[in-house]
Tab-separated table of C-alpha atoms in Angstrom:
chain	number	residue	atom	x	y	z
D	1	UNK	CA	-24.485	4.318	-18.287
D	2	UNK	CA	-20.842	4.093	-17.054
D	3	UNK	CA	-18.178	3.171	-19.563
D	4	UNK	CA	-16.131	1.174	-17.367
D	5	UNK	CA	-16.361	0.147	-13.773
D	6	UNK	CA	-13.579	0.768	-11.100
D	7	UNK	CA	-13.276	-1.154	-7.432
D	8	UNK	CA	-11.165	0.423	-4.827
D	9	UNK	CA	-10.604	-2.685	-2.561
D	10	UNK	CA	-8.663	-1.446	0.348
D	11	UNK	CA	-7.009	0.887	1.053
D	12	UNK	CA	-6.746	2.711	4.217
D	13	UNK	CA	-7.306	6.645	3.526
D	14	UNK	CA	-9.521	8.328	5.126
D	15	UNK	CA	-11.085	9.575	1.898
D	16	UNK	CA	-11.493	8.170	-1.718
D	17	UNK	CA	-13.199	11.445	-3.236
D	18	UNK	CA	-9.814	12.443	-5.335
D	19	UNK	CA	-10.378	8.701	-7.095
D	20	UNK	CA	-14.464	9.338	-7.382
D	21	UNK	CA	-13.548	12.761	-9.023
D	22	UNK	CA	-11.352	11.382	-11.754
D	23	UNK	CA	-13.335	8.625	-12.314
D	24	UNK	CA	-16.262	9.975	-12.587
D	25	UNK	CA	-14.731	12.717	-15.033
D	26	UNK	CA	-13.592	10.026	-17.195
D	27	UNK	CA	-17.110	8.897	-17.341
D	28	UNK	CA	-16.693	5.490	-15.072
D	29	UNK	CA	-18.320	4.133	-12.219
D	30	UNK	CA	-16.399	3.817	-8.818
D	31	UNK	CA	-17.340	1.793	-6.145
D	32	UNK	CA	-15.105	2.110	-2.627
D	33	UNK	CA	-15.288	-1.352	-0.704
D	34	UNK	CA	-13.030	-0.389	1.458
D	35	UNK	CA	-15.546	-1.026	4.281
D	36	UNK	CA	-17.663	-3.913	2.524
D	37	UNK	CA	-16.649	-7.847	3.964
D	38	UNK	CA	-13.078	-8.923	2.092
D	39	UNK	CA	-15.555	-11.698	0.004
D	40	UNK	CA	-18.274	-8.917	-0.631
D	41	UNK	CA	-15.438	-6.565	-2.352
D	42	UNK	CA	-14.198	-9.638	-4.396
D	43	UNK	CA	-17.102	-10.354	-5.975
D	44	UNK	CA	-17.263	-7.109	-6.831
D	45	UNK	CA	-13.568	-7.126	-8.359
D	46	UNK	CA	-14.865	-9.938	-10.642
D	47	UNK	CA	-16.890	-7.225	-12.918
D	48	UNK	CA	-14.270	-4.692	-12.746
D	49	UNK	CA	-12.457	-3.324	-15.147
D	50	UNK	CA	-10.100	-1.816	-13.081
D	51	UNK	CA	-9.409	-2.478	-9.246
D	52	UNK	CA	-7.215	-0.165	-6.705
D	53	UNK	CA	-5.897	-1.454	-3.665
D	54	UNK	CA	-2.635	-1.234	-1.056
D	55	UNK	CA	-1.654	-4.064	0.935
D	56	UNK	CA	-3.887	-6.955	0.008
D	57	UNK	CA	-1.973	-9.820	-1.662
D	58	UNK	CA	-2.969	-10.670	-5.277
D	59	UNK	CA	-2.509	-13.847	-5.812
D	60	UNK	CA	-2.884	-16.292	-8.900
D	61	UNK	CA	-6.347	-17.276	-7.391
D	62	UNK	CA	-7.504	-13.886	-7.130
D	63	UNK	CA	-6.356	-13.155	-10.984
D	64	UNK	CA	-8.520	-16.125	-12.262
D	65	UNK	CA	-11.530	-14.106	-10.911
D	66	UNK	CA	-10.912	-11.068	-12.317
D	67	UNK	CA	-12.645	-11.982	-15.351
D	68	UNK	CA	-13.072	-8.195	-16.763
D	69	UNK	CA	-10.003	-6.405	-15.662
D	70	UNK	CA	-7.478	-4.807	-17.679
D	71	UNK	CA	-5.227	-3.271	-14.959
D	72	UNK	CA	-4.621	-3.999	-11.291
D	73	UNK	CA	-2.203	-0.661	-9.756
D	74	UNK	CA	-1.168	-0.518	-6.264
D	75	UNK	CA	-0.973	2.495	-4.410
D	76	UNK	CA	2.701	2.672	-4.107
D	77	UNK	CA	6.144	2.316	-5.921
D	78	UNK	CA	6.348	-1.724	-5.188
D	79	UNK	CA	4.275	-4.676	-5.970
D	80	UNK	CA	5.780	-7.113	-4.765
D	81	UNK	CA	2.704	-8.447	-2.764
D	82	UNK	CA	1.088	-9.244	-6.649
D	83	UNK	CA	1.358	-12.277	-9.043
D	84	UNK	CA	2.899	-10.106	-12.084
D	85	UNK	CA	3.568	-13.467	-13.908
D	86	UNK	CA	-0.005	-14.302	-13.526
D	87	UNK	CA	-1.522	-10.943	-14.297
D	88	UNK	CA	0.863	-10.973	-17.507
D	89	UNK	CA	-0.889	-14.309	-18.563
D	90	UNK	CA	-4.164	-13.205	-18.150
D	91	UNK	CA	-3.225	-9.797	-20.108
D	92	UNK	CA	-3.452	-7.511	-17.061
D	93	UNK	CA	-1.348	-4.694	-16.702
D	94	UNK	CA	0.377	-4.824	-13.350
D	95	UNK	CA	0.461	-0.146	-12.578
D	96	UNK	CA	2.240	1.776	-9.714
D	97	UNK	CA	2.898	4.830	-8.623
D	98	UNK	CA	6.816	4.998	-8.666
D	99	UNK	CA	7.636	8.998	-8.768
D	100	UNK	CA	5.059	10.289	-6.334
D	101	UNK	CA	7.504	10.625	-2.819
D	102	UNK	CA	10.681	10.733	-4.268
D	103	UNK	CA	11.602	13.737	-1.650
D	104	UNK	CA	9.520	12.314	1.009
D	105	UNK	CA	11.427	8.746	1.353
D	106	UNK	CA	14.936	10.520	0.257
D	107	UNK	CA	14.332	13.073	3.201
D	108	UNK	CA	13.426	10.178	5.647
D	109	UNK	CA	16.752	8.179	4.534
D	110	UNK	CA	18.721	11.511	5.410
D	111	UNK	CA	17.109	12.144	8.627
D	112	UNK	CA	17.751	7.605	9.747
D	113	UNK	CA	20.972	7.805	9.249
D	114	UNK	CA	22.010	11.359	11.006
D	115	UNK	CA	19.721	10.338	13.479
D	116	UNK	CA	22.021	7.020	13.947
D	117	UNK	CA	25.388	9.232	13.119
D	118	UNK	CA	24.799	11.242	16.105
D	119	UNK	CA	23.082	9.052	18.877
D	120	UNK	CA	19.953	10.908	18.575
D	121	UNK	CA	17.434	8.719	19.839
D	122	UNK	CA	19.436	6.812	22.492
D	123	UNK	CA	20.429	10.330	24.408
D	124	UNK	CA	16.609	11.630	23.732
D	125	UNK	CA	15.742	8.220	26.238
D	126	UNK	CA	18.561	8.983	28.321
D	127	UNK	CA	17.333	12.602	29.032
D	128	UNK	CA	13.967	11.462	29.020
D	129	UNK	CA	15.018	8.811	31.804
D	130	UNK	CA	16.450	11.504	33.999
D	131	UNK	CA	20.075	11.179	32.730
D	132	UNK	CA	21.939	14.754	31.402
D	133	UNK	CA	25.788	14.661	31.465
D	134	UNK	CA	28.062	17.230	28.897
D	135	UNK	CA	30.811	14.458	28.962
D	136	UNK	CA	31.292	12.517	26.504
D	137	UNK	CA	31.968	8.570	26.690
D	138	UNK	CA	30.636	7.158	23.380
D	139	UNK	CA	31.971	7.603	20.318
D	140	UNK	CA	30.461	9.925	17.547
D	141	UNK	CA	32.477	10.824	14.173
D	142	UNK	CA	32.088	13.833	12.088
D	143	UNK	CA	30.110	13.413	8.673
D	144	UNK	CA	32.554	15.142	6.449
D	145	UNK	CA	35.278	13.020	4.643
D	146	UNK	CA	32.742	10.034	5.152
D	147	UNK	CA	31.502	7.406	2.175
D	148	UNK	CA	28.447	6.949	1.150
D	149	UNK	CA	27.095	4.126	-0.180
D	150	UNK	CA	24.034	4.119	-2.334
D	151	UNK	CA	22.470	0.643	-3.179
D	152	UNK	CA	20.013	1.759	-6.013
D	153	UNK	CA	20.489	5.174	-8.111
D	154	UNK	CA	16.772	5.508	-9.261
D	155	UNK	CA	14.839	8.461	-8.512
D	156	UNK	CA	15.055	7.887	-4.706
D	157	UNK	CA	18.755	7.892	-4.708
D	158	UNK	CA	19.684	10.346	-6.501
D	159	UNK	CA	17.781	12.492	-4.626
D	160	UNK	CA	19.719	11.598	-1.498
D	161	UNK	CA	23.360	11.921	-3.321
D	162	UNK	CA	22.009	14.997	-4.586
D	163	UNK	CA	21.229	15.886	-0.469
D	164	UNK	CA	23.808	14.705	0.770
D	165	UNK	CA	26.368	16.081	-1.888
D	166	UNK	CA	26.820	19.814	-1.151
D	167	UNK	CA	27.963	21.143	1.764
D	168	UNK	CA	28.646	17.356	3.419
D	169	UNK	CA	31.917	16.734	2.447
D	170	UNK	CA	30.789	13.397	1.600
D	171	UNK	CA	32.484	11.084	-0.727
D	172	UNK	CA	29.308	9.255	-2.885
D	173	UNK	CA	29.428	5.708	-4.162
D	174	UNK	CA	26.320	4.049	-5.828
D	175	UNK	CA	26.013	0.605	-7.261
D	176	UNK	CA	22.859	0.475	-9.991
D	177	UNK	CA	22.994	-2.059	-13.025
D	178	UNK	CA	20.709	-0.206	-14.804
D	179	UNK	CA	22.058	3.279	-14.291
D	180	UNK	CA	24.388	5.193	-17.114
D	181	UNK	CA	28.016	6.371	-15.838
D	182	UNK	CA	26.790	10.009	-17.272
D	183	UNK	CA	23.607	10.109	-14.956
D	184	UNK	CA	25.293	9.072	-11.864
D	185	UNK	CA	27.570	11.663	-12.393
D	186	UNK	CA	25.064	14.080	-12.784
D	187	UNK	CA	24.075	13.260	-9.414
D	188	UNK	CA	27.457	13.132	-7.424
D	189	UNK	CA	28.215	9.718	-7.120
D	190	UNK	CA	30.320	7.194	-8.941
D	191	UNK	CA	29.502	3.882	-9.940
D	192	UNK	CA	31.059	1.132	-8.149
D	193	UNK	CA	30.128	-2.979	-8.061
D	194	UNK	CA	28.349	-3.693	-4.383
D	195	UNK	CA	31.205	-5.569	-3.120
D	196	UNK	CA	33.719	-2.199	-3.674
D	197	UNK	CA	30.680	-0.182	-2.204
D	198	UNK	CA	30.156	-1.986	1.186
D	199	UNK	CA	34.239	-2.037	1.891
D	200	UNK	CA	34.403	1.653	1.439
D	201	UNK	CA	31.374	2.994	2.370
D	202	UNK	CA	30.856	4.049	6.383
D	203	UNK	CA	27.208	4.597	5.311
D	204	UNK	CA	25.349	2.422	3.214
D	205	UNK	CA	21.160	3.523	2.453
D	206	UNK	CA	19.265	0.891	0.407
D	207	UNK	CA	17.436	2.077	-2.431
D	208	UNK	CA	16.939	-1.400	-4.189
D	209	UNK	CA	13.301	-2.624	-5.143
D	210	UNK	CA	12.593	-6.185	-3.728
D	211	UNK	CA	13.244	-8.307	-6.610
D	212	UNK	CA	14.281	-11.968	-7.196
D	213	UNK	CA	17.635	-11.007	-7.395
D	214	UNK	CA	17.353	-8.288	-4.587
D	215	UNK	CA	15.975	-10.673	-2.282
D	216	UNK	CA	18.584	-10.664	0.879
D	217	UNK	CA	20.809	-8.535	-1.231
D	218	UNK	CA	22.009	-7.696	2.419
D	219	UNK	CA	23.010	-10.635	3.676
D	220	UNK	CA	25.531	-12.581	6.361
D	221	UNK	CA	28.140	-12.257	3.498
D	222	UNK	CA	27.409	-8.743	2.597
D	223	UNK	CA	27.532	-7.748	5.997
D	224	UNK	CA	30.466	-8.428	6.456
D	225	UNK	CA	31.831	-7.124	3.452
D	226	UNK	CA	31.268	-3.580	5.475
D	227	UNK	CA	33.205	-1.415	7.512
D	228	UNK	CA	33.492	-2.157	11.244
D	229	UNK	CA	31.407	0.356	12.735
D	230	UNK	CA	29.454	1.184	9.825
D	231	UNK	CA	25.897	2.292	9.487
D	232	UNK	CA	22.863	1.021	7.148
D	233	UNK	CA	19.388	2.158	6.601
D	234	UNK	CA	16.864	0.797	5.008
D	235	UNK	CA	13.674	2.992	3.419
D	236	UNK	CA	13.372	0.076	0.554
D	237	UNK	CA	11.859	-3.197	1.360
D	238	UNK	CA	12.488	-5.543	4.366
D	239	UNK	CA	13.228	-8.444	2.200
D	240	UNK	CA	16.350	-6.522	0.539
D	241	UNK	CA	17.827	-7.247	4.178
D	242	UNK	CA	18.226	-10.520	5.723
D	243	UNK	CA	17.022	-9.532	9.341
D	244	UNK	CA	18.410	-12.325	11.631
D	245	UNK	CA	21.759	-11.723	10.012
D	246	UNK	CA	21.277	-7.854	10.670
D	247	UNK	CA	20.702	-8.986	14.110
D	248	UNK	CA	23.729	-10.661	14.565
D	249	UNK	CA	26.087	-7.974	13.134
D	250	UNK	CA	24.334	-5.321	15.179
D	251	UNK	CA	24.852	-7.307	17.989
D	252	UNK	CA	28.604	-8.464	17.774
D	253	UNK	CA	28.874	-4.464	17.202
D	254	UNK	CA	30.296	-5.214	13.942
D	255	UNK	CA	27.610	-2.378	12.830
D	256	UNK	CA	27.163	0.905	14.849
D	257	UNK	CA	23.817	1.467	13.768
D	258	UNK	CA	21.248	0.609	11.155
D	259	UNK	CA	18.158	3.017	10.549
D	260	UNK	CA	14.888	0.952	9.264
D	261	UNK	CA	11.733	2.150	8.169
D	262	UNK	CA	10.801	-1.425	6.687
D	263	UNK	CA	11.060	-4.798	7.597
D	264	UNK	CA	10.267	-8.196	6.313
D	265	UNK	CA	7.024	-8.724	8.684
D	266	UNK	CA	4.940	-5.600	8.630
D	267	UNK	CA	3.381	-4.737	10.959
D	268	UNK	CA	6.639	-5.020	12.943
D	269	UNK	CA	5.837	-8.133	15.731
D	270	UNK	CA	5.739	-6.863	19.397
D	271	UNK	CA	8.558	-9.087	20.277
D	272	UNK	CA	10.769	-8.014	17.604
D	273	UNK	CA	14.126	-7.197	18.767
D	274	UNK	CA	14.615	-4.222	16.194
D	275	UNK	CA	11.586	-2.336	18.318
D	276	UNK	CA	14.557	-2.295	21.543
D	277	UNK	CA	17.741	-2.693	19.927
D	278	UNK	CA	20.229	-0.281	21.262
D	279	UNK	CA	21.517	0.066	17.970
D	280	UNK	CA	18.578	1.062	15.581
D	281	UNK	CA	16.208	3.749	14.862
D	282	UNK	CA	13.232	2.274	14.007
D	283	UNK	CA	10.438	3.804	11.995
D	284	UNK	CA	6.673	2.110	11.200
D	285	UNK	CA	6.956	2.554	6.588
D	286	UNK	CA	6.479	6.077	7.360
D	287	UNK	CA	9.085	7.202	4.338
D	288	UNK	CA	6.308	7.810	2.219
D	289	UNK	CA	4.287	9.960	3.787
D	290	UNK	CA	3.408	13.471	3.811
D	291	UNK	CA	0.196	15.004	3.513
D	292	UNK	CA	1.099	16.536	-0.237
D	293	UNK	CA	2.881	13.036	-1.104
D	294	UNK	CA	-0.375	11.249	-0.628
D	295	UNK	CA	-3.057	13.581	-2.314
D	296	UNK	CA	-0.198	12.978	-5.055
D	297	UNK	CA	-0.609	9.090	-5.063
D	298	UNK	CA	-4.643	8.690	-4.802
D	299	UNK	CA	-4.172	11.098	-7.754
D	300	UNK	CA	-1.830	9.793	-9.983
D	301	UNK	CA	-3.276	6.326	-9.225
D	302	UNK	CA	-6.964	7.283	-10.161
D	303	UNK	CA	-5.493	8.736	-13.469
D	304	UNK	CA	-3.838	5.884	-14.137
D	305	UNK	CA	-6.766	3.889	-14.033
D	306	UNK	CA	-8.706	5.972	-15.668
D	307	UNK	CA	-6.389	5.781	-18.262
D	308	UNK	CA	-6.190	2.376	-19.275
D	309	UNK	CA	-10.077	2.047	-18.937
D	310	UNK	CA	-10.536	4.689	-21.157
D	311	UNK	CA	-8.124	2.687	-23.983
D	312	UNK	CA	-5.137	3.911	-23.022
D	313	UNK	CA	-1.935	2.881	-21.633
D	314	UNK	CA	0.086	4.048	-18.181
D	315	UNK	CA	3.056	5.649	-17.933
D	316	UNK	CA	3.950	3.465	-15.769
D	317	UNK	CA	3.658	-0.072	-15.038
D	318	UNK	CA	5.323	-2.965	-13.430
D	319	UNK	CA	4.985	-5.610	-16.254
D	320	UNK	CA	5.808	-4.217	-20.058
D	321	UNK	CA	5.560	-7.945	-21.250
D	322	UNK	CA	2.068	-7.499	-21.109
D	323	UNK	CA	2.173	-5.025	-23.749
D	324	UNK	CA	3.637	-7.214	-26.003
D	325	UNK	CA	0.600	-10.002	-25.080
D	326	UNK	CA	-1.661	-7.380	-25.658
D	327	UNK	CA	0.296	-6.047	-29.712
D	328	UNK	CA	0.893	-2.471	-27.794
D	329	UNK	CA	4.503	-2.534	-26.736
D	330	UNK	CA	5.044	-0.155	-29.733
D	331	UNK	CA	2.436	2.214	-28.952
D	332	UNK	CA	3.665	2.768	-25.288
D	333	UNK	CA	5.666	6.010	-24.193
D	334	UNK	CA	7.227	5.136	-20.870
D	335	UNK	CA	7.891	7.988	-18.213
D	336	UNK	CA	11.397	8.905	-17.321
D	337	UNK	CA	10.486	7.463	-13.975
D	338	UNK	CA	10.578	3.084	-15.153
D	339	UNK	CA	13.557	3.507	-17.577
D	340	UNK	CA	15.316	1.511	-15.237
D	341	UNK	CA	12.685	-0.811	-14.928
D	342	UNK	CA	12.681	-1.422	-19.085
D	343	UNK	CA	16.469	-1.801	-19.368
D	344	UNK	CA	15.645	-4.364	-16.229
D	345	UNK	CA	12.993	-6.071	-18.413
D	346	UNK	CA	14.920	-6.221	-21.402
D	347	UNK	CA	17.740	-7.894	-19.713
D	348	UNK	CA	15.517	-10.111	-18.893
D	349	UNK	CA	13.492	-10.913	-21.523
D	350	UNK	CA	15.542	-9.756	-24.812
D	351	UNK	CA	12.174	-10.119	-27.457
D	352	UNK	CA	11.046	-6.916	-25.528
């Protein structure tokens, strides 16, 4: 007889054998409803004591019925789309998968905004349209003796100031509340407060989670804050970034270009004006992926799982408050990967 039980709601993949393999090694049952009626898999949550899933929203509703559970974990670094404050009163542990494409998303920032920095796309639809001319009317700037602006200096960013930081010639700024002086050195940037970053920076990449306070972090005001001509991307959340005030600055010109790989509707409407904009490069939340980056994440998430089934705890987890619910706050060795997120907490919630 199985120990525990885990559902796998939805997810997407086209396998779930690297979860069945842990699972089953850890001597649980898994059950993959990824194909079963949205009710069906439900009911099925209801006896679970674990339950994987991507995209689906998890709402206060849906954590009444999950009588059994003792962890819900998403298959990526946010959960925004889950009722944490509602999982924490019913003593479920709210688990991620923070550190697993670290290079992948940092790479994809890199390659948005040199895309945008030298006109890439718009002269691949000019040649594509029939156009070819060696003169030059529009006007591209060199990289080197550029800012950079990093908003967010977890693992994500630092990986892109450490990219970016040899052999650029790029000055680095980063803004982070929860980030030491020493370890932002470490990387090649220096600490600044937002508003200093956006009036120095030509470039500004977002590497914010989408929390209450991130919410429209980018905003009509913050916009413009930033240079004229100026560049964002965006390989965070959609809702760090107002869009209808993006619009507008890209529009007026205000910004050259901004490089998105989310958005605050996803899937990205067919009207949307971001799919045509002359100014953006546009990208469908690819940033995560690469073949190796997501055998990593079905891995680390069935682990995870498996874990906390088992009697243990994660490594990771997006509410530690529950571990105090639960008398195991002491017992619980964090990863390097949520320090941030525990200096967040505790800033939040001193008792922790």
């Amino acid at each position: 007889m199985a120990r525990f039980k885990v559902v796998l709601i939805e997810h997407g993949y086209a396998s779930s054998e690297h979860e069945r393999r842990i699972i089953a090694a850890a001597g649980g049952e898994f059950i993959d409803a990824e194909k079963r009626p949205l009710e069906e898999a439900l009911k099925l949550c209801e006896e679970a004591d674990g339950i994987l899933f991507r995209r689906l929203t998890i709402t206060r509703e849906l954590i009444r019925r999950f009588r059994r559970c003792k962890i819900i974990l998403r298959y990526g670094v946010g959960t925004d789309n889950v009722d944490s404050a509602a999982a924490t009163e019913a003593g479920i542990i709210v688990g991620h998968v923070p550190g697993y494409c670290i290079e992948e998303v940092s790479t994809q920032a890199v390659a948005l905004l040199l895309a945008c920095v030298r006109q890439v796309v718009t002269n691949h639809k000019k040649i594509e349209a029939g156009g070819f001319d060696v003169n030059r009317y529009d006007a591209i700037h060199r990289v080197a003796g550029r800012t950079l602006g990093l908003v967010g200096l977890g693992n994500i960013g630092q990986s892109v100031a450490r990219k970016l930081g040899s052999g650029w010639g790029l000055r680095i700024l980063a803004t982070d509340p929860y980030v030491e002086p020493a370890k932002a050195k470490a990387a090649g940037a220096e600490l600044v407060d937002l508003e200093t970053l956006l009036r120095e920076s030509e470039y500004v990449s977002l590497h914010a989670p989408l929390l209450p306070e991130t919410k429209h972090l980018i905003n009509e005001r913050t916009l413009a804050l930033m240079k004229p001509g100026a560049i964002l991307v965006n390989t965070a959340r959609g809702g760090v970034v107002d869009g209808g005030a993006l619009l507008k600055a890209l529009d007026a010109g205000r910004l050259a270009a901004a490089g998105l790989d989310v958005f605050e509707e996803e899937p990205l409407p067919a009207d949307s004006p971001f799919r045509r904009h002359p100014r953006t490069v546009v990208t469908d939340h690819m940033a995560w992926y690469s073949v190796e980056s997501q055998v990593e994440l079905q891995t680390i998430a069935a682990q995870e799982i498996a874990r906390v089934c088992s009697g243990g705890l994660p490594a990771s987890l997006m509410n530690p408050e529950v571990l105090k619910k639960l008398g195991r706050f002491n017992e619980w060795q964090p990863s390097d990967v949520v320090r941030w997120q525990l200096k967040r907490m505790e800033a939040l919630s001193p008792s922790l």
